């Protein structure tokens, strides 16, 4: 009997080491600054990984309908003209910052296309944005709405 | 359309029908007669749009959502559904709303064409919401997207597929992606496990911006994405979009092997191009990559785009960096040195630019893995990028893309072989529905990954045994993930093997046992040889053991060496001390060799030595494997 109990204990330890509790991280809305989405979406335990094989669901990555963005931040200081642009930027904060710093990249291409920057001016605009990186990302707490406004200010300035 | 009020809305509309003018009744009758005369409900396109499949003499839809059907018998009665749909075209639309037929736009448009419906004789006006969506999506072309396996998660090895609809914009990131995935999952790991494997979750269709999917797979899930451009024409893509509109937010019970994420997307491709035969192949299983292969065979695929994940991008820079460069990248990402200081080192500017880029990516990766806090990440990331703006372009070290996943070997495998075990000869049949093991050719697969669902081995012994035919093994699930250490990452390698296997008992007899064998350890790459060491536990349950069970711990080591592209060797050894239950020791050593003969065949030679309860047993097997 003792042996059986010991065995059960060991098996359960072995099983638990291969599972873990999945949790969908329902964070309160901490705004939509850099890193917000990463920290909202990630953190999958091994068991979740294993099951991604059969369900193709990743935890915490909620699926939304057509008209819903993932930004959770529709409260921009300034009502922007282009809701899609704001949604795109808030969903791509890290990639956009990196592209602006490098002076090129697909995320940046998308933003200037959505802002209707003519192809002939792209090179100049990229250089300008790169030079003004510090003015766009004044701190690491910057919000998506501010980024959009400052990018337009730099382009139109 | 609000989901909750929707059935109620249909009910209201149904109640309103009898109040309608008789002119409508006459036209509705005329259309119904016409549909019957043309036998439309038996046309293939109707099956495609409603996802009907032959079931026991009749036809049944794979969709389970009652809102997808207008007839209460709709799921299993194509004709009743068609007639209910035609009647629905005459439902009045309350002022300011789109007519209900707009929710079923794909069937409406098809029936309108086949029955030459005069839209002016139907109540209600245009489909404003759908037209707005088409304007937004601007459907011009389509792409079949395949997120591949996670680098250390062979369980995601089956991958996933989604469909992207591209417009005239240059940017692909803001295109729409149509996907089907299990939803409403439990938050308890065990419940999620059980239900996820056995299909208790509804799968739901969703349409959302592609960049959200890239984020999910590339940046957070660390899975590479392959994009197969399709040659669908504009009208075909529009047809597909109509079908996607009809399916959005609808659910179908999700079955892992057949009604999975990929198989049901084939209906979308067929709705675009009904001449392509994709859903009526009745395969044993439809793995995502199989669906890509079928689309290719139907001549739909034109070209290929590769999007490496964050982890892959970081790894691809490794070869070009010196040891000091790598150290610097890690120190910046881990916050051990400020980017201002670290990027002042006397190195060529383009090297520093590359170091800054990779350090930013690595910080991003660590954040996705929750190894650093949000505040640590954003500060390091922005500080690194601020310095990065002054460094100019980075050295271009883009490595070539790996072979695409659809060019890998086929998923199912059948092996037939002959061998000898302890003096008895046997013939062996090994069947594996899916999908890759360590000795299979790695092109298009993750090297060092083994995943086997429901594989079984059957042997017929000749002479000297009571049993002539017996089941040797049956794997419910058997996964090994060997991820070698590299200068950036220190992944854990692991394995889990759960199923039935023949066991040896104290008196030397053999019998069927249940086996659970998890383990974890490390792997390292030298040249192209992959070595590994693992600590493992094994529990077996069988009638022949004292107390019916035995539990042990031990370890295993091995070397996997692809000598040439066609010839691979796997040398491995295990030792286990079973110290609970039926106490004994077990040792095993094996040399496994595999030679690829051609595209779909391989020759295997396995030599195995085992010592259990002090009894030695040698085994040799020569087998021919065929992939299909």
Short mmCIF file of C-alpha atoms in Angstrom, two decimals, chain A residues 3-4 6-7 10-11 14-16 18-25 27 30 34-43 46-59 61-66 68-70 84 87-88 91-95 97-98 100-102 106-107 109-110 113-114 122 130 133-134 137-141, chain B residues 133 136 150 153 155-156 158-160 169-174 176 181-183 185-190 192-193 196-197 201 206-208 211-212 215-217 219-220 223 245 248 254 256 261 307 357 360-361 364 367-368 370 372-375 377-379 381-382 385-386 388-389 494-495 516 518-519 537 539 549 551 579-581 583:
data_model
loop_
_atom_site.label_atom_id
_atom_site.label_comp_id
_atom_site.label_asym_id
_atom_site.label_seq_id
_atom_site.Cartn_x
_atom_site.Cartn_y
_atom_site.Cartn_z
CA UNK A 3 4.55 1.51 -2.23
CA UNK A 4 1.44 2.23 -4.22
CA UNK A 6 4.70 6.44 -3.19
CA UNK A 7 4.30 5.42 -6.81
CA UNK A 10 5.89 10.12 -8.14
CA UNK A 11 3.61 9.71 -11.12
CA UNK A 14 5.97 13.52 -13.27
CA UNK A 15 2.63 14.45 -14.78
CA UNK A 16 2.53 17.85 -13.19
CA UNK A 18 4.61 18.00 -17.88
CA UNK A 19 1.54 20.10 -17.47
CA UNK A 20 0.98 23.34 -15.69
CA UNK A 21 -2.05 25.48 -15.52
CA UNK A 22 -2.85 27.53 -18.51
CA UNK A 23 -4.25 30.87 -17.77
CA UNK A 24 -5.62 33.51 -20.00
CA UNK A 25 -4.12 36.71 -18.79
CA UNK A 27 -4.90 42.23 -17.55
CA UNK A 30 -2.80 49.30 -18.95
CA UNK A 34 5.32 49.39 -25.99
CA UNK A 35 5.35 45.85 -24.75
CA UNK A 36 1.73 45.95 -23.77
CA UNK A 37 0.61 43.45 -26.36
CA UNK A 38 3.52 41.12 -25.80
CA UNK A 39 2.76 41.02 -22.14
CA UNK A 40 -0.90 40.59 -22.80
CA UNK A 41 -0.52 37.70 -25.21
CA UNK A 42 2.37 35.53 -24.27
CA UNK A 43 3.30 33.02 -21.65
CA UNK A 46 4.50 23.44 -22.15
CA UNK A 47 1.15 21.70 -22.06
CA UNK A 48 -0.40 24.56 -23.94
CA UNK A 49 2.39 24.28 -26.47
CA UNK A 50 1.68 20.59 -26.89
CA UNK A 51 -1.98 21.26 -27.41
CA UNK A 52 -1.44 23.99 -29.87
CA UNK A 53 -0.89 21.03 -32.15
CA UNK A 54 -4.47 19.95 -31.97
CA UNK A 55 -6.41 23.11 -31.44
CA UNK A 56 -4.25 25.80 -32.95
CA UNK A 57 -5.29 28.14 -30.26
CA UNK A 58 -2.84 30.28 -28.48
CA UNK A 59 -3.78 31.36 -25.06
CA UNK A 61 -4.58 35.75 -28.07
CA UNK A 62 -8.21 36.49 -28.36
CA UNK A 63 -9.87 36.29 -31.70
CA UNK A 64 -11.90 39.25 -32.69
CA UNK A 65 -14.42 39.92 -35.36
CA UNK A 66 -13.84 42.13 -38.29
CA UNK A 68 -12.67 44.86 -33.40
CA UNK A 69 -9.06 45.77 -32.94
CA UNK A 70 -6.80 44.33 -30.32
CA UNK A 84 -7.24 51.67 -38.99
CA UNK A 87 -5.23 50.23 -34.62
CA UNK A 88 -2.32 49.10 -36.76
CA UNK A 91 -0.78 46.47 -32.58
CA UNK A 92 2.75 46.92 -33.92
CA UNK A 93 4.46 49.24 -31.47
CA UNK A 94 7.72 47.30 -31.15
CA UNK A 95 8.11 46.54 -34.85
CA UNK A 97 9.93 51.55 -33.29
CA UNK A 98 12.55 49.17 -34.63
CA UNK A 100 12.04 53.78 -37.56
CA UNK A 101 15.37 53.30 -35.79
CA UNK A 102 16.73 51.20 -38.68
CA UNK A 106 7.74 46.43 -43.62
CA UNK A 107 5.89 47.92 -40.64
CA UNK A 109 6.29 50.85 -45.16
CA UNK A 110 2.74 50.06 -44.07
CA UNK A 113 1.39 53.88 -47.11
CA UNK A 114 -1.58 54.33 -44.79
CA UNK A 122 9.67 57.75 -48.89
CA UNK A 130 15.05 58.15 -38.02
CA UNK A 133 13.40 58.97 -33.20
CA UNK A 134 14.03 60.62 -29.82
CA UNK A 137 9.74 57.95 -28.52
CA UNK A 138 10.31 60.48 -25.76
CA UNK A 139 10.04 57.77 -23.11
CA UNK A 140 9.40 54.08 -22.90
CA UNK A 141 5.87 54.83 -21.68
CA UNK B 133 -16.30 45.04 -46.14
CA UNK B 136 -12.18 47.64 -47.23
CA UNK B 150 7.64 26.07 -33.11
CA UNK B 153 7.58 22.57 -29.89
CA UNK B 155 3.70 19.35 -31.03
CA UNK B 156 2.99 22.41 -33.13
CA UNK B 158 1.39 19.99 -37.67
CA UNK B 159 1.34 23.71 -38.22
CA UNK B 160 -1.76 25.59 -39.15
CA UNK B 169 -2.19 48.08 -51.32
CA UNK B 170 1.49 47.37 -51.37
CA UNK B 171 1.49 46.39 -47.72
CA UNK B 172 0.43 42.86 -46.92
CA UNK B 173 0.26 43.43 -43.17
CA UNK B 174 -3.14 45.10 -43.28
CA UNK B 176 -7.47 40.31 -44.02
CA UNK B 181 -9.46 27.59 -34.82
CA UNK B 182 -10.73 25.99 -31.65
CA UNK B 183 -12.18 28.60 -29.36
CA UNK B 185 -11.02 26.84 -24.38
CA UNK B 186 -10.81 26.05 -20.69
CA UNK B 187 -8.21 27.71 -18.54
CA UNK B 188 -7.45 24.52 -16.63
CA UNK B 189 -4.47 22.77 -18.23
CA UNK B 190 -5.81 19.24 -17.85
CA UNK B 192 -7.76 21.86 -22.02
CA UNK B 193 -5.56 18.88 -22.75
CA UNK B 196 -8.40 19.73 -27.08
CA UNK B 197 -7.24 16.28 -28.11
CA UNK B 201 -14.16 22.56 -28.51
CA UNK B 206 -12.83 34.56 -37.86
CA UNK B 207 -11.68 37.32 -40.19
CA UNK B 208 -9.06 39.67 -38.83
CA UNK B 211 -0.64 41.62 -38.77
CA UNK B 212 -2.40 40.18 -35.73
CA UNK B 215 2.25 38.85 -34.24
CA UNK B 216 0.69 35.71 -32.82
CA UNK B 217 2.85 33.25 -34.76
CA UNK B 219 6.65 37.35 -32.70
CA UNK B 220 5.00 35.53 -29.81
CA UNK B 223 6.85 30.02 -35.53
CA UNK B 245 -18.51 36.44 -44.77
CA UNK B 248 -17.57 34.39 -39.94
CA UNK B 254 -13.37 20.72 -34.08
CA UNK B 256 -8.26 16.97 -34.64
CA UNK B 261 -8.22 24.08 -39.07
CA UNK B 307 8.74 35.05 -42.91
CA UNK B 357 19.32 45.08 -34.15
CA UNK B 360 16.56 44.69 -29.69
CA UNK B 361 15.13 41.47 -31.14
CA UNK B 364 11.69 41.43 -27.57
CA UNK B 367 9.73 39.76 -23.19
CA UNK B 368 7.57 37.37 -25.20
CA UNK B 370 8.27 36.58 -19.88
CA UNK B 372 12.01 40.13 -18.33
CA UNK B 373 9.31 42.52 -17.11
CA UNK B 374 7.44 44.92 -19.32
CA UNK B 375 9.30 47.92 -17.85
CA UNK B 377 11.90 45.42 -21.84
CA UNK B 378 10.59 48.79 -22.99
CA UNK B 379 13.47 50.71 -21.42
CA UNK B 381 14.43 48.32 -26.24
CA UNK B 382 13.99 52.08 -26.67
CA UNK B 385 17.02 51.78 -30.72
CA UNK B 386 17.95 55.35 -29.83
CA UNK B 388 20.75 52.37 -33.31
CA UNK B 389 19.52 55.47 -35.24
CA UNK B 494 12.21 16.78 -23.81
CA UNK B 495 10.20 13.73 -24.65
CA UNK B 516 4.19 6.33 -19.78
CA UNK B 518 8.49 11.31 -19.94
CA UNK B 519 11.98 12.78 -19.87
CA UNK B 537 11.05 8.23 -15.64
CA UNK B 539 5.91 3.73 -15.36
CA UNK B 549 3.02 -2.10 -12.04
CA UNK B 551 8.13 2.48 -11.83
CA UNK B 579 12.74 0.59 -7.82
CA UNK B 580 9.02 0.82 -7.03
CA UNK B 581 6.51 -1.94 -7.70
CA UNK B 583 11.76 -4.05 -8.89
#
